[in-house]
mmCIF file of C-alpha atoms and ligand atoms in Angstrom:
data_model
loop_
_atom_site.group_PDB
_atom_site.id
_atom_site.type_symbol
_atom_site.label_atom_id
_atom_site.label_comp_id
_atom_site.label_asym_id
_atom_site.label_seq_id
_atom_site.Cartn_x
_atom_site.Cartn_y
_atom_site.Cartn_z
ATOM 1 C CA MET A 30 95.318 136.711 -5.865
ATOM 2 C CA PHE A 31 99.096 135.720 -5.606
ATOM 3 C CA ASP A 32 99.413 132.895 -3.066
ATOM 4 C CA TYR A 33 101.373 134.445 -0.063
ATOM 5 C CA ARG A 34 101.405 131.185 1.992
ATOM 6 C CA VAL A 35 105.066 130.476 2.975
ATOM 7 C CA LYS A 36 105.725 126.912 2.783
ATOM 8 C CA ASN A 37 108.141 126.922 5.938
ATOM 9 C CA ALA A 38 106.308 129.524 7.722
ATOM 10 C CA GLU A 39 106.797 127.801 10.968
ATOM 11 C CA GLU A 40 110.484 128.593 10.851
ATOM 12 C CA ILE A 41 109.718 132.370 11.129
ATOM 13 C CA PRO A 42 109.478 133.861 14.439
ATOM 14 C CA THR A 43 106.512 136.333 14.342
ATOM 15 C CA PRO A 44 105.759 139.200 14.001
ATOM 16 C CA ALA A 45 107.999 139.354 11.025
ATOM 17 C CA LEU A 46 108.157 141.508 7.766
ATOM 18 C CA LEU A 47 108.041 139.190 4.640
ATOM 19 C CA VAL A 48 109.329 140.362 1.400
ATOM 20 C CA TYR A 49 108.401 138.395 -1.788
ATOM 21 C CA LYS A 50 111.272 138.488 -3.967
ATOM 22 C CA ASP A 51 109.383 137.384 -7.209
ATOM 23 C CA VAL A 52 106.561 139.858 -6.585
ATOM 24 C CA VAL A 53 109.421 142.764 -6.258
ATOM 25 C CA ALA A 54 110.740 141.675 -9.491
ATOM 26 C CA GLN A 55 107.471 141.573 -11.241
ATOM 27 C CA ASN A 56 106.697 145.038 -9.979
ATOM 28 C CA ILE A 57 110.119 146.312 -11.425
ATOM 29 C CA ARG A 58 109.159 144.703 -14.817
ATOM 30 C CA ALA A 59 105.624 146.171 -14.608
ATOM 31 C CA ILE A 60 106.973 149.595 -14.182
ATOM 32 C CA GLY A 61 109.260 149.402 -16.984
ATOM 33 C CA ASP A 62 106.318 148.158 -19.167
ATOM 34 C CA MET A 63 104.518 151.081 -18.301
ATOM 35 C CA MET A 64 107.201 153.540 -18.674
ATOM 36 C CA GLY A 65 108.747 151.914 -21.898
ATOM 37 C CA GLY A 66 111.917 151.112 -20.242
ATOM 38 C CA TYR A 67 113.634 152.884 -17.098
ATOM 39 C CA ALA A 68 115.305 155.912 -18.781
ATOM 40 C CA ARG A 69 112.766 158.342 -17.068
ATOM 41 C CA LEU A 70 112.334 156.429 -13.842
ATOM 42 C CA ARG A 71 114.054 157.714 -10.882
ATOM 43 C CA PRO A 72 112.322 155.763 -8.106
ATOM 44 C CA HIS A 73 112.172 157.015 -4.474
ATOM 45 C CA ILE A 74 113.868 154.161 -2.455
ATOM 46 C CA LYS A 75 112.355 155.502 0.964
ATOM 47 C CA THR A 76 109.633 152.734 0.522
ATOM 48 C CA HIS A 77 112.143 149.991 0.852
ATOM 49 C CA LYS A 78 115.397 151.443 2.474
ATOM 50 C CA MET A 79 117.193 148.320 1.294
ATOM 51 C CA SER A 80 120.449 147.950 -0.556
ATOM 52 C CA GLN A 81 119.221 144.523 -1.844
ATOM 53 C CA ILE A 82 116.258 145.877 -3.405
ATOM 54 C CA ALA A 83 118.286 148.816 -4.869
ATOM 55 C CA ARG A 84 120.544 146.226 -6.384
ATOM 56 C CA MET A 85 117.554 144.471 -7.957
ATOM 57 C CA GLU A 86 116.560 147.782 -9.263
ATOM 58 C CA MET A 87 120.142 148.471 -10.773
ATOM 59 C CA ASP A 88 120.278 144.980 -12.266
ATOM 60 C CA GLU A 89 117.365 145.701 -14.328
ATOM 61 C CA GLY A 90 118.859 148.980 -15.620
ATOM 62 C CA ILE A 91 117.573 151.472 -13.243
ATOM 63 C CA ASP A 92 120.468 154.088 -12.911
ATOM 64 C CA LYS A 93 119.232 156.984 -10.930
ATOM 65 C CA PHE A 94 117.678 157.216 -7.389
ATOM 66 C CA LYS A 95 115.744 159.385 -5.238
ATOM 67 C CA CYS A 96 115.847 159.353 -1.430
ATOM 68 C CA ALA A 97 114.787 161.226 1.611
ATOM 69 C CA THR A 98 117.431 160.944 4.097
ATOM 70 C CA PRO A 99 121.196 161.143 4.170
ATOM 71 C CA LYS A 100 121.252 157.655 5.571
ATOM 72 C CA GLU A 101 119.466 156.307 2.641
ATOM 73 C CA ALA A 102 121.778 158.502 0.182
ATOM 74 C CA ALA A 103 124.802 156.934 2.123
ATOM 75 C CA MET A 104 123.403 153.432 1.511
ATOM 76 C CA LEU A 105 122.898 153.944 -2.388
ATOM 77 C CA VAL A 106 126.368 155.501 -2.925
ATOM 78 C CA ALA A 107 128.036 152.784 -0.847
ATOM 79 C CA ILE A 108 126.477 150.167 -3.712
ATOM 80 C CA GLY A 109 127.565 152.312 -6.558
ATOM 81 C CA ALA A 110 124.464 154.251 -7.379
ATOM 82 C CA THR A 111 126.159 157.181 -9.273
ATOM 83 C CA ASP A 112 123.125 159.585 -9.659
ATOM 84 C CA VAL A 113 121.134 160.137 -6.139
ATOM 85 C CA LEU A 114 118.571 162.890 -5.624
ATOM 86 C CA ILE A 115 117.977 163.597 -1.829
ATOM 87 C CA SER A 116 114.398 164.947 -2.190
ATOM 88 C CA TYR A 117 114.445 166.700 1.322
ATOM 89 C CA HIS A 118 115.310 169.944 2.672
ATOM 90 C CA ILE A 119 118.881 169.889 4.061
ATOM 91 C CA VAL A 120 119.355 172.372 6.930
ATOM 92 C CA GLY A 121 121.471 172.430 10.364
ATOM 93 C CA ALA A 122 123.669 169.599 10.949
ATOM 94 C CA ASN A 123 122.537 167.513 7.911
ATOM 95 C CA ILE A 124 124.399 169.993 5.575
ATOM 96 C CA GLY A 125 127.538 168.491 7.086
ATOM 97 C CA ARG A 126 126.349 164.847 6.481
ATOM 98 C CA VAL A 127 125.565 165.736 2.817
ATOM 99 C CA VAL A 128 128.597 167.551 2.209
ATOM 100 C CA ASP A 129 130.843 164.670 3.868
ATOM 101 C CA LEU A 130 129.102 162.295 1.523
ATOM 102 C CA LYS A 131 129.777 164.343 -1.713
ATOM 103 C CA ARG A 132 133.459 164.768 -0.313
ATOM 104 C CA LEU A 133 133.686 160.784 0.140
ATOM 105 C CA TYR A 134 132.201 160.142 -3.482
ATOM 106 C CA PRO A 135 133.307 163.133 -5.348
ATOM 107 C CA ASP A 136 132.211 161.201 -8.784
ATOM 108 C CA THR A 137 128.682 160.708 -7.691
ATOM 109 C CA ASP A 138 126.130 163.168 -8.981
ATOM 110 C CA LEU A 139 124.556 163.868 -5.697
ATOM 111 C CA LYS A 140 121.772 166.515 -5.470
ATOM 112 C CA VAL A 141 119.433 168.085 -3.104
ATOM 113 C CA ILE A 142 116.361 170.122 -3.163
ATOM 114 C CA ALA A 143 115.855 173.679 -1.549
ATOM 115 C CA ASP A 144 113.008 176.296 -1.466
ATOM 116 C CA ASP A 145 114.676 178.951 0.779
ATOM 117 C CA ARG A 146 117.156 181.628 0.402
ATOM 118 C CA ASP A 147 118.913 181.028 3.741
ATOM 119 C CA ALA A 148 119.111 177.377 3.372
ATOM 120 C CA ILE A 149 120.757 177.781 -0.189
ATOM 121 C CA GLN A 150 123.116 180.217 1.386
ATOM 122 C CA ALA A 151 124.106 177.821 4.057
ATOM 123 C CA LEU A 152 124.447 174.971 1.627
ATOM 124 C CA SER A 153 126.455 177.393 -0.547
ATOM 125 C CA ASP A 154 128.967 178.255 2.330
ATOM 126 C CA ALA A 155 129.371 174.591 3.413
ATOM 127 C CA CYS A 156 130.102 173.511 -0.066
ATOM 128 C CA THR A 157 132.520 176.226 -0.877
ATOM 129 C CA SER A 158 134.488 175.941 2.362
ATOM 130 C CA ALA A 159 134.607 171.990 1.703
ATOM 131 C CA GLY A 160 135.606 172.349 -1.994
ATOM 132 C CA VAL A 161 132.932 170.499 -3.620
ATOM 133 C CA SER A 162 130.038 171.287 -5.929
ATOM 134 C CA LEU A 163 126.710 170.022 -4.994
ATOM 135 C CA GLY A 164 123.479 170.062 -7.350
ATOM 136 C CA VAL A 165 120.418 171.855 -6.165
ATOM 137 C CA MET A 166 116.802 171.548 -7.537
ATOM 138 C CA VAL A 167 114.279 174.370 -6.525
ATOM 139 C CA ASP A 168 111.592 172.404 -4.868
ATOM 140 C CA VAL A 169 108.214 173.823 -6.275
ATOM 141 C CA ASN A 170 104.774 173.664 -4.640
ATOM 142 C CA THR A 171 102.346 172.917 -7.216
ATOM 143 C CA GLY A 172 99.270 172.700 -4.890
ATOM 144 C CA MET A 173 100.421 170.105 -1.999
ATOM 145 C CA ASP A 174 101.424 172.930 0.281
ATOM 146 C CA ARG A 175 103.748 170.701 2.247
ATOM 147 C CA THR A 176 106.998 172.203 0.973
ATOM 148 C CA GLY A 177 108.149 174.221 -2.217
ATOM 149 C CA ALA A 178 108.598 177.585 -3.532
ATOM 150 C CA LEU A 179 105.385 179.002 -5.342
ATOM 151 C CA PRO A 180 105.662 178.498 -9.021
ATOM 152 C CA GLY A 181 106.564 181.359 -11.434
ATOM 153 C CA ALA A 182 108.669 184.309 -10.138
ATOM 154 C CA PRO A 183 109.561 183.042 -6.697
ATOM 155 C CA SER A 184 110.985 179.783 -8.152
ATOM 156 C CA LEU A 185 112.819 181.814 -10.606
ATOM 157 C CA VAL A 186 114.576 183.902 -7.937
ATOM 158 C CA LEU A 187 115.617 180.848 -6.277
ATOM 159 C CA ALA A 188 116.968 179.239 -9.449
ATOM 160 C CA GLN A 189 118.837 182.640 -10.224
ATOM 161 C CA GLN A 190 120.473 182.527 -6.491
ATOM 162 C CA ILE A 191 121.458 178.868 -6.862
ATOM 163 C CA ALA A 192 122.879 179.507 -10.357
ATOM 164 C CA GLN A 193 125.116 182.280 -9.037
ATOM 165 C CA ALA A 194 126.075 180.503 -5.852
ATOM 166 C CA SER A 195 129.760 179.263 -5.415
ATOM 167 C CA GLY A 196 129.893 175.498 -4.430
ATOM 168 C CA LEU A 197 126.340 175.072 -6.002
ATOM 169 C CA HIS A 198 125.049 174.276 -9.478
ATOM 170 C CA PHE A 199 121.309 174.466 -10.465
ATOM 171 C CA VAL A 200 119.948 171.416 -11.925
ATOM 172 C CA GLY A 201 116.378 172.040 -12.296
ATOM 173 C CA LEU A 202 112.854 171.871 -10.686
ATOM 174 C CA HIS A 203 111.530 168.975 -8.208
ATOM 175 C CA VAL A 204 107.790 168.521 -7.696
ATOM 176 C CA TYR A 205 106.001 166.039 -5.462
ATOM 177 C CA ASP A 206 102.225 166.033 -6.058
ATOM 178 C CA GLY A 207 101.180 164.237 -3.023
ATOM 179 C CA HIS A 208 97.817 166.033 -3.393
ATOM 180 C CA VAL A 209 97.155 164.130 -6.633
ATOM 181 C CA GLY A 210 95.231 161.044 -5.275
ATOM 182 C CA ASP A 211 91.628 161.176 -6.165
ATOM 183 C CA PHE A 212 89.643 157.861 -6.299
ATOM 184 C CA ASP A 213 88.104 158.660 -9.636
ATOM 185 C CA GLY A 214 90.923 158.216 -12.514
ATOM 186 C CA ASP A 215 89.592 161.085 -14.693
ATOM 187 C CA MET A 216 89.649 163.346 -11.768
ATOM 188 C CA ARG A 217 93.202 162.191 -10.759
ATOM 189 C CA GLU A 218 94.293 162.785 -14.155
ATOM 190 C CA LYS A 219 92.953 166.226 -14.445
ATOM 191 C CA THR A 220 94.766 167.127 -11.033
ATOM 192 C CA ALA A 221 98.135 165.640 -12.055
ATOM 193 C CA PHE A 222 98.012 167.668 -15.336
ATOM 194 C CA GLU A 223 96.971 170.895 -13.515
ATOM 195 C CA SER A 224 99.938 170.356 -11.020
ATOM 196 C CA ILE A 225 102.478 169.751 -13.553
ATOM 197 C CA GLU A 226 101.621 172.589 -15.694
ATOM 198 C CA ARG A 227 102.677 174.783 -12.992
ATOM 199 C CA ALA A 228 106.080 173.554 -12.988
ATOM 200 C CA VAL A 229 106.420 173.117 -16.752
ATOM 201 C CA GLU A 230 105.339 176.873 -17.106
ATOM 202 C CA THR A 231 108.117 177.738 -14.288
ATOM 203 C CA ARG A 232 110.709 175.650 -16.361
ATOM 204 C CA CYS A 233 109.964 177.938 -19.290
ATOM 205 C CA LEU A 234 110.357 181.056 -17.327
ATOM 206 C CA ILE A 235 113.366 179.968 -15.858
ATOM 207 C CA ALA A 236 114.958 178.860 -19.288
ATOM 208 C CA GLN A 237 113.901 182.366 -20.727
ATOM 209 C CA SER A 238 115.908 184.147 -18.145
ATOM 210 C CA GLY A 239 118.957 182.262 -19.417
ATOM 211 C CA ILE A 240 119.430 179.659 -17.017
ATOM 212 C CA GLU A 241 119.680 176.132 -18.299
ATOM 213 C CA VAL A 242 117.030 173.824 -16.722
ATOM 214 C CA GLU A 243 118.589 170.273 -16.914
ATOM 215 C CA LYS A 244 115.569 168.452 -15.618
ATOM 216 C CA VAL A 245 112.270 168.432 -13.943
ATOM 217 C CA VAL A 246 111.643 165.451 -11.522
ATOM 218 C CA ALA A 247 108.066 165.010 -10.575
ATOM 219 C CA SER A 248 105.421 162.708 -8.926
ATOM 220 C CA GLY A 249 104.521 159.692 -6.653
ATOM 221 C CA SER A 250 102.851 156.598 -7.517
ATOM 222 C CA PRO A 251 99.387 157.996 -7.894
ATOM 223 C CA GLY A 252 100.347 160.821 -10.431
ATOM 224 C CA PHE A 253 103.513 159.430 -12.599
ATOM 225 C CA GLU A 254 101.404 157.499 -14.946
ATOM 226 C CA HIS A 255 100.312 161.007 -16.211
ATOM 227 C CA THR A 256 102.948 163.341 -15.560
ATOM 228 C CA GLN A 257 105.622 161.002 -17.393
ATOM 229 C CA ARG A 258 103.624 161.877 -20.590
ATOM 230 C CA VAL A 259 104.090 165.884 -20.363
ATOM 231 C CA ASP A 260 106.569 167.489 -22.358
ATOM 232 C CA GLY A 261 108.959 169.444 -20.160
ATOM 233 C CA VAL A 262 108.974 166.480 -17.347
ATOM 234 C CA ASP A 263 112.322 164.302 -17.502
ATOM 235 C CA GLU A 264 111.755 161.983 -14.894
ATOM 236 C CA VAL A 265 109.170 160.625 -12.385
ATOM 237 C CA SER A 266 109.861 159.516 -9.018
ATOM 238 C CA PRO A 267 107.207 157.118 -7.508
ATOM 239 C CA GLY A 268 108.155 155.203 -4.351
ATOM 240 C CA THR A 269 105.431 152.961 -3.159
ATOM 241 C CA TRP A 270 105.052 150.891 -6.555
ATOM 242 C CA ILE A 271 107.833 148.689 -5.382
ATOM 243 C CA PHE A 272 106.019 147.019 -2.607
ATOM 244 C CA TRP A 273 102.446 148.469 -2.986
ATOM 245 C CA ASP A 274 99.885 148.581 -0.277
ATOM 246 C CA THR A 275 96.263 148.917 0.506
ATOM 247 C CA SER A 276 96.039 152.545 0.815
ATOM 248 C CA TYR A 277 96.822 152.817 -2.872
ATOM 249 C CA GLY A 278 95.740 149.430 -3.705
ATOM 250 C CA GLU A 279 92.200 150.345 -2.969
ATOM 251 C CA LYS A 280 92.084 153.463 -5.045
ATOM 252 C CA LEU A 281 94.372 152.775 -8.041
ATOM 253 C CA GLU A 282 94.054 150.574 -10.875
ATOM 254 C CA SER A 283 97.719 149.446 -11.464
ATOM 255 C CA PRO A 284 99.559 146.360 -12.355
ATOM 256 C CA PHE A 285 101.496 146.437 -8.878
ATOM 257 C CA GLN A 286 101.234 143.509 -6.649
ATOM 258 C CA TRP A 287 101.620 143.498 -2.790
ATOM 259 C CA ALA A 288 105.274 142.520 -2.100
ATOM 260 C CA ALA A 289 105.772 142.984 1.636
ATOM 261 C CA LEU A 290 103.546 141.555 4.183
ATOM 262 C CA VAL A 291 103.674 141.075 7.942
ATOM 263 C CA LEU A 292 103.345 137.525 9.246
ATOM 264 C CA SER A 293 101.554 137.546 12.531
ATOM 265 C CA SER A 294 100.542 134.863 14.931
ATOM 266 C CA VAL A 295 97.606 134.398 17.202
ATOM 267 C CA ILE A 296 98.549 134.932 20.796
ATOM 268 C CA SER A 297 95.556 134.729 22.753
ATOM 269 C CA THR A 298 91.715 134.207 22.238
ATOM 270 C CA THR A 299 90.208 135.961 25.069
ATOM 271 C CA ARG A 300 86.408 135.513 24.432
ATOM 272 C CA GLU A 301 84.384 134.056 21.866
ATOM 273 C CA ASN A 302 85.108 135.953 18.327
ATOM 274 C CA LEU A 303 87.989 137.971 19.930
ATOM 275 C CA ILE A 304 91.550 137.101 19.113
ATOM 276 C CA THR A 305 94.756 138.933 19.727
ATOM 277 C CA LEU A 306 97.588 138.960 17.156
ATOM 278 C CA ASP A 307 101.219 139.590 17.993
ATOM 279 C CA ALA A 308 101.493 142.567 15.457
ATOM 280 C CA GLY A 309 100.799 145.992 17.154
ATOM 281 C CA SER A 310 101.750 149.531 16.380
ATOM 282 C CA LYS A 311 105.575 148.363 16.400
ATOM 283 C CA SER A 312 105.074 145.940 13.730
ATOM 284 C CA ILE A 313 102.522 147.838 11.278
ATOM 285 C CA ALA A 314 102.624 151.441 11.084
ATOM 286 C CA PRO A 315 99.693 153.194 12.727
ATOM 287 C CA ASP A 316 99.889 156.429 10.770
ATOM 288 C CA THR A 317 96.802 155.910 8.743
ATOM 289 C CA PRO A 318 93.098 155.568 9.707
ATOM 290 C CA VAL A 319 92.124 152.161 11.008
ATOM 291 C CA PRO A 320 92.273 149.688 9.782
ATOM 292 C CA HIS A 321 96.128 149.735 9.386
ATOM 293 C CA PHE A 322 96.233 146.439 7.471
ATOM 294 C CA ARG A 323 94.072 143.846 5.759
ATOM 295 C CA MET A 324 94.182 140.265 6.751
ATOM 296 C CA ILE A 325 94.322 137.708 4.010
ATOM 297 C CA GLY A 326 92.031 134.806 4.522
ATOM 298 C CA LEU A 327 89.566 136.381 7.065
ATOM 299 C CA PRO A 328 86.346 138.368 6.278
ATOM 300 C CA ASP A 329 86.722 142.045 5.585
ATOM 301 C CA GLU A 330 84.030 142.711 8.246
ATOM 302 C CA ILE A 331 86.715 142.229 11.242
ATOM 303 C CA VAL A 332 86.350 144.858 13.813
ATOM 304 C CA PHE A 333 89.571 146.371 14.699
ATOM 305 C CA VAL A 334 89.001 146.575 18.312
ATOM 306 C CA ARG A 335 92.142 147.865 19.970
ATOM 307 C CA ARG A 336 95.727 148.247 19.036
ATOM 308 C CA ASN A 337 98.906 148.436 21.534
ATOM 309 C CA GLU A 338 102.383 148.143 20.809
ATOM 310 C CA GLU A 339 102.640 144.374 20.599
ATOM 311 C CA HIS A 340 99.058 143.504 20.509
ATOM 312 C CA GLN A 341 96.017 143.630 17.930
ATOM 313 C CA LEU A 342 92.818 142.957 19.202
ATOM 314 C CA LEU A 343 90.116 141.650 16.701
ATOM 315 C CA GLN A 344 86.635 140.890 16.819
ATOM 316 C CA LEU A 345 85.612 138.397 14.239
ATOM 317 C CA PRO A 346 82.004 138.332 12.530
ATOM 318 C CA GLU A 347 79.444 135.752 13.851
ATOM 319 C CA GLY A 348 80.222 132.413 12.462
ATOM 320 C CA THR A 349 83.650 132.781 11.484
ATOM 321 C CA PRO A 350 85.852 129.578 12.522
ATOM 322 C CA ARG A 351 87.772 130.381 15.557
ATOM 323 C CA PRO A 352 91.260 130.542 14.967
ATOM 324 C CA ARG A 353 93.647 128.903 17.371
ATOM 325 C CA VAL A 354 96.675 130.206 19.385
ATOM 326 C CA GLY A 355 99.674 129.698 17.122
ATOM 327 C CA ASP A 356 97.788 130.232 13.964
ATOM 328 C CA GLN A 357 99.501 132.660 11.757
ATOM 329 C CA PHE A 358 98.053 135.377 9.413
ATOM 330 C CA TYR A 359 99.286 137.279 6.543
ATOM 331 C CA LEU A 360 98.552 141.204 6.957
ATOM 332 C CA VAL A 361 98.952 143.586 4.081
ATOM 333 C CA PRO A 362 99.847 147.077 5.504
ATOM 334 C CA ARG A 363 97.913 149.859 4.600
ATOM 335 C CA HIS A 364 101.027 152.212 4.503
ATOM 336 C CA VAL A 365 103.920 150.042 3.524
ATOM 337 C CA CYS A 366 106.801 152.924 3.683
ATOM 338 C CA THR A 367 106.380 153.536 7.400
ATOM 339 C CA THR A 368 106.024 149.901 8.232
ATOM 340 C CA VAL A 369 109.185 148.979 6.613
ATOM 341 C CA ASN A 370 111.004 151.613 8.766
ATOM 342 C CA LEU A 371 109.933 149.612 11.822
ATOM 343 C CA TRP A 372 112.210 146.658 10.820
ATOM 344 C CA ASP A 373 115.706 145.857 11.248
ATOM 345 C CA GLU A 374 115.385 142.900 8.646
ATOM 346 C CA VAL A 375 113.099 141.276 6.395
ATOM 347 C CA CYS A 376 112.318 137.592 5.814
ATOM 348 C CA VAL A 377 112.933 136.873 2.084
ATOM 349 C CA ILE A 378 110.236 134.707 0.390
ATOM 350 C CA ASP A 379 111.595 132.890 -2.782
ATOM 351 C CA GLU A 380 109.879 132.172 -5.911
ATOM 352 C CA ASN A 381 108.906 128.482 -4.380
ATOM 353 C CA GLY A 382 107.217 130.180 -1.532
ATOM 354 C CA MET A 383 110.250 129.462 0.802
ATOM 355 C CA PHE A 384 111.635 131.629 3.349
ATOM 356 C CA VAL A 385 115.500 131.604 2.364
ATOM 357 C CA GLU A 386 117.291 134.406 3.960
ATOM 358 C CA THR A 387 116.985 137.715 5.475
ATOM 359 C CA TRP A 388 117.902 141.128 4.199
ATOM 360 C CA ALA A 389 118.791 144.229 6.359
ATOM 361 C CA VAL A 390 116.706 147.329 6.134
ATOM 362 C CA ASP A 391 119.944 149.301 5.868
ATOM 363 C CA ALA A 392 118.744 152.683 6.001
ATOM 364 C CA ARG A 393 115.822 152.492 8.573
ATOM 365 C CA GLY A 394 115.769 155.617 10.748
ATOM 366 C CA HIS A 395 117.193 158.924 9.230
HETATM 367 C C1 PLP B 402 109.050 163.910 -2.242
HETATM 368 C C2 PLP B 402 108.578 162.658 -2.476
HETATM 369 N N1 PLP B 402 108.624 162.207 -3.662
HETATM 370 C C3 PLP B 402 108.007 160.895 -4.247
HETATM 371 C C4 PLP B 402 107.370 160.217 -3.275
HETATM 372 C C5 PLP B 402 106.823 158.933 -3.757
HETATM 373 O O1 PLP B 402 105.519 158.820 -3.715
HETATM 374 P P1 PLP B 402 104.651 157.452 -3.489
HETATM 375 O O2 PLP B 402 104.984 156.939 -2.142
HETATM 376 O O3 PLP B 402 103.297 158.050 -3.765
HETATM 377 O O4 PLP B 402 105.121 156.586 -4.641
HETATM 378 C C6 PLP B 402 107.136 160.628 -1.754
HETATM 379 C C7 PLP B 402 106.204 160.155 -1.053
HETATM 380 O O5 PLP B 402 106.004 160.477 0.068
HETATM 381 C C8 PLP B 402 107.861 161.885 -1.606
HETATM 382 O O6 PLP B 402 107.530 162.501 -0.271
#
C-alpha cells in the first residue's frame, strides 16, 4: 500500500483533510489508460470541488466537466473550462443563477439536465428573456429511480419540447446509473449494459423522429468501464475515481488509489482499550453505514463505539498496543465526496510526503 505517512505531520493541526497530489496525478493517468485518453471522459467534479484539482485535470488534457451545483459550475468557468454540464435539475431561483452564469460566460458551452415539462418551460422563459441559449439534456431514468424521464416515448416528448423551445437547444441524453454497483463483477457488467441499452434505444427513437442527438453522457465510477464500450455512448462521467474511497475500494477492482485521507489525533484515552479521536461527524461524513472510515495501521476489528460532532470513540481489540494522547492516525473515508464538502481547505502532501500548502475547497456547499 502507498505510504501515507506525512513527514512533517506534527505541523498539521488536526483534524485535517489531506490530499496526496501525486496520488491524484496517478489516478488521472490511470483513468486515461483505462479509456485510451480523455476524449470521452467528462469527470464529475462534485467529488473534489477544487479549482486546483480541476486545473490538474485540464493540464492533462481533460476539456469537459460535469458538476452538480451552480457554485461548482461557477468555479469551473472561472478557471477557463469551456464545456460544463450541470447534471442537476435546475428549478426556482437556481434558474436565475444558471442564466446569469451563461450571460457572464457567453462562449462557454453550458448545459443542464431536465426531466419535467414545466421545468423546461421555466428554463425556456428565463433564457428567452435574458437573450441566451442554454443546452439541455433529457435526464433518462434507466433503473436508478432517483430522477429522469422514463426511456422511450416519455423522453422523446421532452426532447421534442426542448428542440422547439426558444432560448434552449437540445443536446442529448444524460444517464446516471447509480443502481449499478454489484459486488460481483459479471453482475455489475450485466446491470450496466441493461441500463445503458435503454438510453441507446431512446437515442435511436429520438434520432428517428428527426431530432439530432449530439451526445449521450452516462455513468459513475462503478459502471463507466462498461458503458464507455457501448456504441451510442459518447462520454462517461465518473466522479469518485479522483480520490477513491473505501465504499468503492472494497467492492471494485480498479487502478485507483485513495488520495484524500483525514489526519486525526487521539485526544483522550478514557479506559483501557478505549480511545477518542478528534474526527467526528464534522470531519468525516456520516452518510454511510458504520464504519464511516477505515484506519490505517490499526486492526480492522476495531469497534466504532460512538460518534459525535467532534469525537469518535473507538474500542481497540484486546492486545492492541495502547495509543497515547497526541498520536496521529490516517483515516480513509468511506464516502469521500460528502467528506470533502465538510472542509474549507485541504492540506496538500507532495511527492516527498511533505505537507507543503493548503488548497481551498472552492465550491463547497451549493
Ligand atoms: C448525476 C451523477 N453523475 C455522476 C456521478 C458520479 O458517480 P461516482 O461518484 O460513482 O463516480 C454521480 C454521483 O453521485 C451523480 O450523481
